[in-house]
CSV table of C-alpha atoms and ligand atoms in Angstrom, one decimal:
chain,number,residue,atom,x,y,z
C,24,MET,CA,0.0,0.0,0.0
C,25,SER,CA,1.4,3.6,-0.9
C,26,ARG,CA,2.4,5.5,2.1
C,27,PRO,CA,0.0,8.4,2.8
C,28,VAL,CA,0.5,12.1,1.4
C,29,ILE,CA,-0.6,15.0,3.3
C,30,LEU,CA,-1.9,18.1,1.6
C,31,ALA,CA,-0.6,21.0,4.0
C,32,ILE,CA,-1.8,24.5,3.8
C,33,ASP,CA,-0.1,27.5,5.3
C,34,GLN,CA,-2.5,30.4,5.1
C,35,GLY,CA,-0.3,33.7,5.9
C,36,THR,CA,-0.9,37.2,5.7
C,37,THR,CA,1.3,37.9,2.8
C,38,ASN,CA,1.3,34.4,1.0
C,39,THR,CA,-0.9,31.3,1.0
C,40,LYS,CA,1.1,28.3,0.6
C,41,ALA,CA,0.2,24.5,-0.1
C,42,LEU,CA,2.5,21.5,0.1
C,43,LEU,CA,2.0,17.9,-0.8
C,44,VAL,CA,4.2,16.2,1.8
C,45,ALA,CA,5.0,12.4,1.7
C,46,ALA,CA,5.2,10.2,4.8
C,47,ASP,CA,9.1,10.6,4.8
C,48,GLY,CA,8.9,14.4,5.0
C,49,SER,CA,9.8,15.1,1.4
C,50,VAL,CA,7.8,17.8,-0.6
C,51,LEU,CA,6.4,16.4,-3.7
C,52,GLN,CA,4.9,19.6,-4.9
C,53,SER,CA,4.3,22.9,-3.7
C,54,ARG,CA,2.5,26.0,-4.7
C,55,SER,CA,2.0,29.6,-3.4
C,56,ARG,CA,-0.2,32.7,-4.0
C,57,ALA,CA,0.4,36.2,-3.0
C,58,MET,CA,-2.4,37.8,-0.5
C,59,ARG,CA,-3.6,41.3,-0.7
C,60,VAL,CA,-3.9,43.4,2.7
C,61,HIS,CA,-5.9,46.6,2.7
C,62,TYR,CA,-5.3,49.6,4.9
C,63,PRO,CA,-8.7,51.4,4.9
C,64,GLN,CA,-8.0,53.8,7.5
C,65,PRO,CA,-4.6,54.7,9.5
C,66,GLY,CA,-4.0,51.7,11.9
C,67,TRP,CA,-6.5,49.5,10.3
C,68,ALA,CA,-5.7,46.3,8.4
C,69,GLU,CA,-8.1,44.1,6.6
C,70,GLN,CA,-8.1,41.1,4.0
C,71,SER,CA,-10.9,39.8,2.1
C,72,ALA,CA,-12.1,36.4,3.9
C,73,SER,CA,-13.5,35.4,0.4
C,74,ASP,CA,-10.0,36.0,-1.2
C,75,ILE,CA,-8.5,33.8,1.5
C,76,TRP,CA,-10.8,31.0,1.1
C,77,GLU,CA,-10.6,31.3,-2.9
C,78,ALA,CA,-6.8,31.1,-2.5
C,79,VAL,CA,-6.8,28.1,-0.6
C,80,ALA,CA,-9.5,26.5,-2.9
C,81,ALA,CA,-7.3,27.3,-6.0
C,82,LEU,CA,-4.0,26.2,-4.5
C,83,ILE,CA,-5.6,22.6,-3.8
C,84,ALA,CA,-6.7,22.5,-7.3
C,85,GLU,CA,-3.3,23.2,-8.5
C,86,LEU,CA,-1.7,20.6,-6.3
C,87,VAL,CA,-4.5,17.9,-7.2
C,88,ALA,CA,-3.8,18.7,-10.9
C,89,ALA,CA,0.0,18.7,-10.6
C,90,ALA,CA,0.0,15.2,-8.7
C,91,PRO,CA,-2.7,13.0,-10.7
C,92,GLY,CA,-3.3,9.9,-9.1
C,93,ILE,CA,-1.4,10.5,-5.7
C,94,PRO,CA,-3.7,9.5,-2.9
C,95,ILE,CA,-4.1,12.3,-0.4
C,96,ALA,CA,-4.8,10.9,3.1
C,97,GLY,CA,-5.8,14.1,4.8
C,98,LEU,CA,-5.6,18.0,5.0
C,99,ALA,CA,-3.5,19.7,7.4
C,100,ILE,CA,-3.9,23.6,8.0
C,101,SER,CA,-1.5,26.3,9.6
C,102,ASN,CA,-2.6,29.8,9.6
C,103,GLN,CA,-2.1,33.5,10.4
C,104,ARG,CA,-3.5,33.7,13.8
C,105,GLU,CA,-5.7,36.2,15.6
C,106,THR,CA,-7.3,37.3,12.4
C,107,ILE,CA,-11.0,37.3,12.8
C,108,VAL,CA,-14.1,36.5,10.3
C,109,LEU,CA,-17.7,36.9,11.1
C,110,TRP,CA,-19.9,35.2,8.5
C,111,ASP,CA,-23.5,34.3,7.8
C,112,ALA,CA,-24.2,30.6,9.0
C,113,ARG,CA,-26.7,30.1,6.1
C,114,THR,CA,-25.1,31.7,3.3
C,115,GLY,CA,-21.5,31.3,4.6
C,116,ARG,CA,-20.9,35.0,3.2
C,117,PRO,CA,-18.6,37.2,5.3
C,118,LEU,CA,-20.4,40.1,7.1
C,119,ALA,CA,-17.2,42.2,6.7
C,120,PRO,CA,-13.7,42.0,5.6
C,121,ALA,CA,-11.5,39.8,7.9
C,122,ALA,CA,-9.9,42.1,10.7
C,123,ILE,CA,-6.4,41.0,10.6
C,124,TRP,CA,-4.1,40.6,13.5
C,125,GLN,CA,-2.2,43.9,12.5
C,126,CYS,CA,-5.3,45.8,12.6
C,127,GLY,CA,-5.4,48.3,15.3
C,128,ARG,CA,-8.9,49.5,15.1
C,129,SER,CA,-9.7,48.3,18.8
C,130,ALA,CA,-7.1,50.5,20.3
C,131,SER,CA,-9.3,52.8,22.2
C,132,ARG,CA,-11.5,49.9,23.2
C,133,CYS,CA,-8.4,48.2,24.7
C,134,ALA,CA,-7.1,51.4,26.5
C,135,ALA,CA,-10.5,51.8,28.0
C,136,LEU,CA,-10.4,48.1,29.3
C,137,ARG,CA,-6.9,49.2,30.7
C,138,THR,CA,-8.4,52.4,32.3
C,139,ALA,CA,-11.0,50.3,33.9
C,140,GLY,CA,-8.5,48.2,35.5
C,141,LEU,CA,-9.2,45.0,33.8
C,142,GLU,CA,-5.6,44.2,32.7
C,143,HIS,CA,-4.7,41.9,35.5
C,144,GLU,CA,-8.2,39.8,35.3
C,145,ILE,CA,-7.7,39.6,31.6
C,146,VAL,CA,-4.1,38.3,31.7
C,147,ALA,CA,-5.1,36.0,34.5
C,148,ARG,CA,-7.7,34.2,32.5
C,149,SER,CA,-6.2,34.4,29.1
C,150,GLY,CA,-2.5,34.5,29.5
C,151,LEU,CA,-2.4,37.6,26.9
C,152,SER,CA,-1.8,41.4,27.4
C,153,ILE,CA,-4.6,43.9,26.5
C,154,ASP,CA,-3.8,44.8,22.9
C,155,PRO,CA,-5.6,45.3,19.6
C,156,LEU,CA,-3.5,42.4,18.0
C,157,PHE,CA,-5.8,39.9,20.0
C,158,PRO,CA,-9.3,39.4,18.4
C,159,ALA,CA,-11.9,39.6,21.4
C,160,ALA,CA,-12.2,43.3,21.2
C,161,LYS,CA,-12.4,43.6,17.4
C,162,ILE,CA,-15.2,40.8,17.3
C,163,ALA,CA,-17.3,43.1,19.4
C,164,LEU,CA,-16.4,46.1,17.2
C,165,LEU,CA,-17.4,44.2,14.2
C,166,LEU,CA,-20.7,43.2,15.7
C,167,ASP,CA,-21.6,46.6,16.6
C,168,ALA,CA,-20.5,48.1,13.1
C,169,VAL,CA,-22.5,45.8,10.9
C,170,PRO,CA,-26.1,46.7,11.2
C,171,GLY,CA,-28.4,44.0,12.6
C,172,ALA,CA,-25.4,41.8,13.6
C,173,ARG,CA,-25.9,41.7,17.3
C,174,GLU,CA,-29.5,40.6,16.8
C,175,ARG,CA,-28.7,38.0,14.1
C,176,ALA,CA,-26.1,36.7,16.5
C,177,ALA,CA,-28.8,36.2,19.2
C,178,ARG,CA,-31.0,34.4,16.6
C,179,GLY,CA,-27.9,32.1,16.0
C,180,GLU,CA,-27.4,33.2,12.4
C,181,ILE,CA,-23.7,34.4,12.8
C,182,ARG,CA,-20.6,32.4,13.1
C,183,CYS,CA,-17.3,33.7,14.2
C,184,GLY,CA,-13.8,32.3,14.0
C,185,THR,CA,-10.2,32.5,13.1
C,186,ILE,CA,-8.7,31.8,9.7
C,187,ASP,CA,-8.7,28.0,10.7
C,188,SER,CA,-12.2,27.9,11.5
C,189,TRP,CA,-13.2,29.8,8.6
C,190,LEU,CA,-11.3,27.3,6.1
C,191,LEU,CA,-12.7,24.5,8.0
C,192,TRP,CA,-16.3,25.7,7.7
C,193,ASN,CA,-15.9,26.3,3.7
C,194,LEU,CA,-14.0,22.9,3.2
C,195,THR,CA,-16.8,21.0,5.1
C,196,GLY,CA,-19.7,22.8,3.0
C,197,GLY,CA,-20.7,24.5,6.1
C,198,GLY,CA,-20.8,21.5,8.2
C,199,VAL,CA,-18.3,22.1,10.8
C,200,HIS,CA,-17.7,25.2,13.0
C,201,ALA,CA,-14.6,24.4,15.0
C,202,THR,CA,-11.2,25.6,15.8
C,203,ASP,CA,-8.2,24.0,17.8
C,204,HIS,CA,-6.6,25.1,21.0
C,205,SER,CA,-3.6,26.8,19.8
C,206,ASN,CA,-6.0,29.1,17.6
C,207,ALA,CA,-8.6,29.6,20.5
C,208,SER,CA,-5.8,30.3,22.9
C,209,ARG,CA,-4.9,33.6,20.8
C,210,THR,CA,-8.4,35.1,20.8
C,211,GLN,CA,-8.3,36.6,24.2
C,212,LEU,CA,-11.5,34.7,25.1
C,213,PHE,CA,-10.1,31.4,25.9
C,214,ASN,CA,-9.3,30.4,29.5
C,215,LEU,CA,-5.6,28.9,29.7
C,216,ASP,CA,-6.6,27.0,32.9
C,217,THR,CA,-10.0,25.5,32.1
C,218,LEU,CA,-8.9,25.2,28.6
C,219,ASP,CA,-12.3,26.2,27.3
C,220,TRP,CA,-14.0,29.6,26.3
C,221,ASP,CA,-14.2,31.9,29.4
C,222,ALA,CA,-17.7,33.2,29.9
C,223,GLU,CA,-16.3,36.4,32.0
C,224,LEU,CA,-14.0,37.1,29.3
C,225,ALA,CA,-16.9,37.2,26.8
C,226,ARG,CA,-18.7,39.3,29.1
C,227,ILE,CA,-15.9,41.8,29.5
C,228,PHE,CA,-15.3,41.9,25.7
C,229,ASP,CA,-19.2,41.9,25.0
C,230,VAL,CA,-18.8,38.8,22.6
C,231,PRO,CA,-21.8,36.4,22.7
C,232,MET,CA,-20.5,32.9,23.1
C,233,ALA,CA,-22.9,31.4,20.9
C,234,ILE,CA,-20.9,32.6,17.9
C,235,LEU,CA,-17.6,31.0,18.8
C,236,PRO,CA,-16.7,27.6,17.3
C,237,LYS,CA,-16.2,24.4,19.2
C,238,ILE,CA,-12.7,23.7,20.5
C,239,VAL,CA,-11.1,20.5,19.2
C,240,PRO,CA,-7.5,18.9,19.8
C,241,SER,CA,-5.2,20.3,17.2
C,242,ASP,CA,-4.7,16.8,15.7
C,243,GLY,CA,-8.4,16.1,16.2
C,244,THR,CA,-11.2,14.8,14.1
C,245,PHE,CA,-12.3,18.1,12.5
C,246,GLY,CA,-14.5,16.4,9.7
C,247,THR,CA,-14.2,15.7,6.2
C,248,ILE,CA,-14.1,17.8,3.1
C,249,ALA,CA,-17.6,18.0,1.4
C,250,PRO,CA,-18.2,16.8,-2.0
C,251,ASP,CA,-17.8,19.3,-4.9
C,252,VAL,CA,-16.3,22.1,-2.6
C,253,THR,CA,-12.8,21.8,-3.8
C,254,ALA,CA,-10.9,19.7,-6.4
C,255,LEU,CA,-10.4,17.0,-3.7
C,256,PRO,CA,-12.9,14.2,-3.5
C,257,GLY,CA,-15.5,14.6,-0.8
C,258,GLY,CA,-14.5,12.6,2.3
C,259,VAL,CA,-11.0,13.6,2.8
C,260,PRO,CA,-10.5,14.1,6.4
C,261,VAL,CA,-9.1,17.6,7.8
C,262,GLN,CA,-6.4,16.1,10.2
C,263,ALA,CA,-4.8,19.0,12.0
C,264,LEU,CA,-5.4,22.6,12.5
C,265,LEU,CA,-2.4,24.8,14.2
C,266,GLY,CA,-1.6,28.5,14.4
C,267,ASP,CA,1.5,29.0,12.1
C,268,SER,CA,3.9,29.8,14.8
C,269,HIS,CA,3.0,26.8,16.7
C,270,ALA,CA,3.2,24.6,13.7
C,271,ALA,CA,6.8,26.0,13.2
C,272,LEU,CA,7.7,25.3,17.0
C,273,TYR,CA,6.4,21.7,16.3
C,274,ALA,CA,8.5,21.5,13.1
C,275,HIS,CA,11.6,22.6,14.9
C,276,GLY,CA,11.1,19.9,17.5
C,277,ILE,CA,11.9,22.1,20.3
C,278,SER,CA,10.7,20.9,23.7
C,279,GLU,CA,13.7,21.4,26.1
C,280,PRO,CA,14.3,24.5,28.0
C,281,GLY,CA,16.9,26.9,26.8
C,282,ARG,CA,15.9,26.5,23.1
C,283,VAL,CA,13.6,29.2,21.3
C,284,LYS,CA,12.6,29.6,17.8
C,285,ALA,CA,11.8,32.7,16.0
C,286,THR,CA,9.5,32.5,13.0
C,287,ILE,CA,10.2,35.7,11.1
C,288,GLY,CA,7.5,36.6,8.7
C,289,THR,CA,5.2,39.7,8.2
C,290,GLY,CA,5.7,39.8,12.0
C,291,SER,CA,7.9,37.6,14.2
C,292,SER,CA,6.9,35.1,16.8
C,293,LEU,CA,9.4,34.0,19.3
C,294,MET,CA,8.3,30.8,21.2
C,295,ALA,CA,9.8,28.4,23.8
C,296,ALA,CA,7.9,25.3,24.8
C,297,THR,CA,7.3,25.1,28.5
C,298,PRO,CA,6.2,22.3,30.9
C,299,GLY,CA,3.1,24.2,32.0
C,300,ARG,CA,1.4,27.7,32.0
C,301,VAL,CA,4.2,30.4,32.7
C,302,ARG,CA,3.0,33.6,33.9
C,303,SER,CA,5.1,36.5,32.6
C,304,SER,CA,6.2,39.3,34.2
C,305,ARG,CA,7.8,40.9,31.1
C,306,GLY,CA,4.7,41.2,28.6
C,307,LEU,CA,5.0,37.9,27.0
C,308,SER,CA,2.1,35.5,26.1
C,309,SER,CA,1.4,32.3,27.6
C,310,THR,CA,-0.3,30.2,25.2
C,311,ILE,CA,-1.2,26.6,23.9
C,312,ALA,CA,1.4,25.4,21.6
C,313,TRP,CA,-0.7,22.4,20.5
C,314,SER,CA,-3.1,19.8,22.0
C,315,ARG,CA,-3.6,16.2,21.3
C,316,ARG,CA,-6.3,13.8,21.1
C,317,ASP,CA,-4.8,12.0,23.7
C,318,GLY,CA,-5.6,14.8,25.9
C,319,SER,CA,-2.2,16.2,26.3
C,320,VAL,CA,-1.4,19.8,26.0
C,321,GLN,CA,1.8,21.6,25.1
C,322,HIS,CA,2.1,25.1,26.7
C,323,ALA,CA,4.4,27.7,25.4
C,324,LEU,CA,5.8,31.2,26.3
C,325,GLU,CA,5.6,33.5,23.2
C,326,GLY,CA,6.6,37.2,22.3
C,327,ASN,CA,4.9,38.6,19.1
C,328,ILE,CA,6.4,41.4,17.1
C,329,SER,CA,3.9,43.1,15.1
C,330,VAL,CA,6.0,44.4,12.2
C,331,SER,CA,9.0,42.4,11.4
C,332,GLY,CA,9.7,41.0,7.9
C,333,HIS,CA,7.1,43.7,7.0
C,334,ALA,CA,9.6,46.4,8.1
C,335,VAL,CA,11.9,45.4,5.3
C,336,ALA,CA,9.0,45.5,2.7
C,337,PHE,CA,8.1,48.9,4.1
C,338,ALA,CA,11.7,50.3,3.9
C,339,THR,CA,11.9,48.8,0.6
C,340,SER,CA,9.1,50.6,-0.7
C,341,LEU,CA,10.1,53.9,1.0
C,342,LEU,CA,13.5,53.9,-0.6
C,343,GLY,CA,11.9,52.9,-4.1
C,344,LEU,CA,13.8,49.7,-4.4
C,345,ALA,CA,12.6,46.7,-6.4
C,346,ASP,CA,12.5,44.0,-3.7
C,347,GLY,CA,14.0,43.0,-0.2
C,348,ALA,CA,16.9,41.5,-2.0
C,349,ALA,CA,17.7,44.9,-3.2
C,350,LEU,CA,17.4,46.5,0.3
C,351,THR,CA,19.8,43.7,1.7
C,352,ALA,CA,22.4,44.6,-1.0
C,353,LEU,CA,22.1,48.4,-0.4
C,354,ALA,CA,22.7,47.8,3.2
C,355,GLN,CA,25.7,45.8,2.6
C,356,GLN,CA,27.3,48.7,0.9
C,357,VAL,CA,27.9,50.2,4.4
C,358,PRO,CA,29.7,48.7,7.3
C,359,ASP,CA,27.2,50.0,10.0
C,360,SER,CA,23.9,52.1,10.0
C,361,GLY,CA,26.0,55.3,10.7
C,362,GLY,CA,24.1,55.9,14.0
C,363,VAL,CA,20.7,55.7,12.3
C,364,THR,CA,18.0,53.8,14.3
C,365,PHE,CA,14.7,52.8,12.7
C,366,ILE,CA,11.9,51.8,15.3
C,367,PRO,CA,9.3,50.0,13.0
C,368,ALA,CA,6.4,50.5,15.4
C,369,LEU,CA,4.4,50.9,12.1
C,370,ALA,CA,1.3,49.0,13.9
C,371,GLY,CA,2.3,49.7,17.2
C,372,LEU,CA,5.1,48.1,19.4
C,373,GLY,CA,4.1,44.6,20.2
C,374,ALA,CA,5.8,42.4,22.9
C,375,PRO,CA,7.6,43.0,25.3
C,376,HIS,CA,6.5,46.8,25.2
C,377,TRP,CA,2.7,46.5,24.1
C,378,GLN,CA,2.2,50.1,23.1
C,379,ALA,CA,-0.7,50.2,20.5
C,380,GLY,CA,-0.1,53.9,19.9
C,381,ALA,CA,3.5,53.9,19.2
C,382,ARG,CA,4.6,55.0,15.8
C,383,GLY,CA,7.5,54.3,13.8
C,384,THR,CA,10.5,56.7,13.9
C,385,ILE,CA,13.9,56.9,12.2
C,386,SER,CA,16.3,58.8,14.3
C,387,GLY,CA,20.0,59.7,14.4
C,388,MET,CA,20.3,61.0,10.7
C,389,THR,CA,22.9,63.5,9.8
C,390,LEU,CA,23.9,65.2,6.7
C,391,ALA,CA,26.2,62.2,6.0
C,392,THR,CA,23.1,59.7,6.3
C,393,ARG,CA,22.6,57.8,2.8
C,394,PRO,CA,19.8,55.3,2.0
C,395,ALA,CA,22.1,52.5,2.6
C,396,HIS,CA,22.4,53.5,6.4
C,397,VAL,CA,18.6,53.4,6.6
C,398,ALA,CA,18.6,50.1,4.8
C,399,ARG,CA,21.2,48.8,7.3
C,400,ALA,CA,19.2,50.2,10.1
C,401,THR,CA,16.0,48.3,8.9
C,402,ILE,CA,17.7,45.0,8.9
C,403,GLU,CA,19.2,45.7,12.4
C,404,ALA,CA,15.6,46.6,13.8
C,405,VAL,CA,14.3,43.2,12.8
C,406,ALA,CA,17.2,41.7,14.8
C,407,LEU,CA,17.1,44.2,17.7
C,408,GLN,CA,13.3,43.6,18.2
C,409,ILE,CA,13.8,39.8,18.1
C,410,GLY,CA,16.8,40.2,20.5
C,411,ASP,CA,14.7,42.2,23.0
C,412,VAL,CA,11.8,39.4,23.1
C,413,LEU,CA,14.7,36.9,23.6
C,414,ASP,CA,16.0,38.5,26.6
C,415,ALA,CA,12.6,38.7,27.9
C,416,ILE,CA,11.9,34.8,27.3
C,417,ALA,CA,15.3,34.3,29.0
C,418,ALA,CA,14.4,36.4,32.1
C,419,ASP,CA,10.8,34.8,32.4
C,420,LEU,CA,12.0,31.3,32.1
C,421,ASP,CA,15.2,32.1,34.4
C,422,HIS,CA,17.2,30.2,32.0
C,423,SER,CA,20.1,31.0,29.6
C,424,ILE,CA,19.2,30.8,25.8
C,425,ALA,CA,22.4,29.8,24.2
C,426,ALA,CA,20.7,29.3,20.5
C,427,LEU,CA,17.8,30.7,18.6
C,428,SER,CA,16.3,28.5,15.5
C,429,ILE,CA,14.9,30.7,12.9
C,430,ASP,CA,12.5,30.2,10.0
C,431,GLY,CA,10.0,32.1,8.0
C,432,GLY,CA,10.7,34.0,4.6
C,433,ALA,CA,13.0,36.7,6.3
C,434,ALA,CA,15.3,33.8,8.0
C,435,ARG,CA,16.7,33.2,4.5
C,436,ASN,CA,18.4,36.5,4.7
C,437,ASP,CA,22.1,35.8,5.5
C,438,LEU,CA,22.7,39.4,6.3
C,439,LEU,CA,19.9,39.1,9.0
C,440,ALA,CA,20.9,35.8,10.5
C,441,GLN,CA,24.4,37.2,11.0
C,442,MET,CA,23.0,40.4,12.5
C,443,LEU,CA,20.7,38.3,14.8
C,444,ALA,CA,24.0,36.4,16.0
C,445,ASP,CA,25.9,39.6,16.3
C,446,LEU,CA,23.2,41.8,18.2
C,447,THR,CA,21.7,39.0,20.3
C,448,GLY,CA,25.2,37.5,21.1
C,449,ARG,CA,23.8,33.9,20.5
C,450,THR,CA,24.3,31.2,18.0
C,451,ILE,CA,21.5,31.3,15.3
C,452,LEU,CA,20.5,27.8,13.9
C,453,ARG,CA,18.8,27.9,10.4
C,454,PRO,CA,17.2,24.4,9.5
C,455,THR,CA,16.7,23.1,6.2
C,456,ILE,CA,13.0,22.6,6.7
C,457,ALA,CA,11.1,24.0,3.7
C,458,GLU,CA,8.2,26.0,5.0
C,459,ALA,CA,8.3,25.3,8.7
C,460,SER,CA,4.5,26.1,9.4
C,461,ALA,CA,3.0,24.1,6.6
C,462,MET,CA,5.5,21.2,7.6
C,463,GLY,CA,5.0,21.4,11.2
C,464,VAL,CA,1.1,20.9,10.9
C,465,ALA,CA,1.9,18.0,8.5
C,466,MET,CA,4.2,16.4,11.0
C,467,LEU,CA,1.3,16.6,13.7
C,468,ALA,CA,-1.3,15.1,11.3
C,469,ALA,CA,1.1,12.2,10.4
C,470,ALA,CA,1.9,11.7,14.1
C,471,ALA,CA,-1.7,11.2,14.9
C,472,SER,CA,-1.7,8.2,12.3
C,473,GLY,CA,1.7,6.9,14.0
C,474,ILE,CA,3.9,8.2,11.3
C,475,GLU,CA,7.1,10.0,12.4
C,476,MET,CA,7.6,12.5,9.6
C,477,ARG,CA,11.1,14.0,9.4
C,478,ALA,CA,11.4,17.5,8.4
C,479,GLY,CA,15.0,18.2,7.6
C,480,ASP,CA,18.3,18.9,9.5
C,481,PRO,CA,17.4,21.2,12.4
C,482,VAL,CA,20.9,22.8,12.6
C,483,ALA,CA,21.9,22.9,9.0
C,484,THR,CA,23.3,26.3,9.0
C,485,ARG,CA,24.8,28.1,12.0
C,486,PHE,CA,25.6,31.8,12.6
C,487,ASP,CA,28.0,32.7,15.6
C,488,PRO,CA,28.3,36.1,17.0
C,489,ALA,CA,31.4,38.0,15.4
C,490,MET,CA,30.7,41.6,16.2
C,491,PRO,CA,33.0,43.2,19.0
C,492,THR,CA,31.0,43.7,22.4
C,493,HIS,CA,31.5,47.3,22.6
C,494,ASP,CA,29.7,47.6,19.1
C,495,ARG,CA,26.9,45.6,20.1
C,496,ASN,CA,26.5,47.7,23.2
C,497,ARG,CA,26.6,50.9,21.4
C,498,ILE,CA,23.9,49.8,19.0
C,499,LYS,CA,21.7,48.5,21.7
C,500,ARG,CA,22.1,51.6,23.8
C,501,ASN,CA,20.9,53.6,20.6
C,502,TRP,CA,18.0,51.3,20.1
C,503,ARG,CA,16.9,51.5,23.7
C,504,HIS,CA,16.8,55.3,23.6
C,505,ALA,CA,14.7,55.2,20.5
C,506,VAL,CA,12.3,52.7,21.6
C,507,ALA,CA,11.8,54.7,24.7
C,508,GLY,CA,11.4,57.9,22.4
C,509,ALA,CA,8.7,55.8,20.2
C,510,ILE,CA,6.8,55.0,23.4
C,511,ALA,CA,7.3,58.5,24.9
C,512,GLN,CA,5.6,59.9,21.8
C,513,ALA,CA,2.8,57.6,22.1
C,514,THR,CA,2.0,58.1,25.7
C,515,GLY,CA,3.2,61.8,26.1
A,11,LIG,O1,1.1,35.8,8.4
A,11,LIG,P1,2.2,35.5,9.1
A,11,LIG,O2,3.2,34.4,8.6
A,11,LIG,O3,3.2,36.8,9.2
A,11,LIG,O4,1.8,35.1,10.7
A,11,LIG,C1,1.0,36.0,11.3
A,11,LIG,C2,1.0,35.6,12.8
A,11,LIG,O5,0.4,34.4,13.0
A,11,LIG,C3,0.2,36.5,13.6
A,11,LIG,O6,0.4,36.2,15.0
């Protein structure tokens, strides 16, 4: 009998990817599609939920056509997290564009909750700081903004979910409204201790619990694909759902203390697996990495950076360059940033600062500043933000961190990887895992069927710190001042 092949989807903010993964971890086929993000108002960010579903369906069709006769045992989905969709239960039509994780529309509602003194209660229950990144406050805003939505929700006519849930609903022809623990734990409506939706959080955020999906283990039974909905035959099971960062952690195989991974995408997510819930005193999130059908739950500590690889895209366009490679080449023309510091708080500052109102700044310029210095400062900023979160994780875990494993699109950039080593003073490990998030969720799905899938060499390329300590300290000092300046502007 042929070994099973898994069709793994990674639905990200910038790209949707689809892979056919064999039981030995080899990628038989892969396809990708660029996604559009809309910024209808300053601080807002939206995507078309219909476009997201259509991209997934189109990529499934391309893979099926590219590999005729290959039996697909199941689907596994990793996804951008914290992005929220509301849709009509009968027609399946979205009520509004998806409010994506970068969308800051709920900033004033979040500020009001903080002013009301609810931060402690919310963090104690959800493990997450109050920030517009998390969907709870945005769900309430969407319900308030769409005429009649609250009444329809009360009549059971509205469904709500993160992208995994939206895709599952469509794949099952509207048959299944579910999510997994990893995605649920990012909504700020999930209680990390009871491992279920939290009625008090729902009350605080004014979200009717009836619109929320059922929570299923990440490798659980999510249902089967409905006939005539995709190019796959009806009956193919959806075998695993995982948030993208969680899936990457799984692919890295990180479970011991002292090892951390960074997924460097549009934003960045640093995550360390922890034996149980860690209560952060440094603004990090406690979260569920994944859950299994045997009832086990893996906890994790996470720091989210809102604008990371996106900072490179932003600076590329600001400097009128063709692409990120051109920006990197420009950055390599100078030995340092010439004292320029770029704080890419373009959608506020995430962990460990959580300043939703912070805005981007470029400081330290003189008449000698050239575009190359700004380019170099941009790549340094990606590394320095990651360094700040890494230090916070080390302090929260009270454990030294000698190495950081990296993945995600921007991780392929050698200059960034070396800067990470130089500016964090730690070894950077870059595995050969192709598409860590898609591979991670495929591996989880395979493991549930008793198949141990391997995802490549976990330490294929190594970058060691080479920068003199006094240079590192000088750059970090400038960075800290500039971060404090961006925060002071937001709060002053
Ligand atoms: O779209 P990505 O890959 O940058 O991932 C987004 C994150 O999941 C947001 O938390």
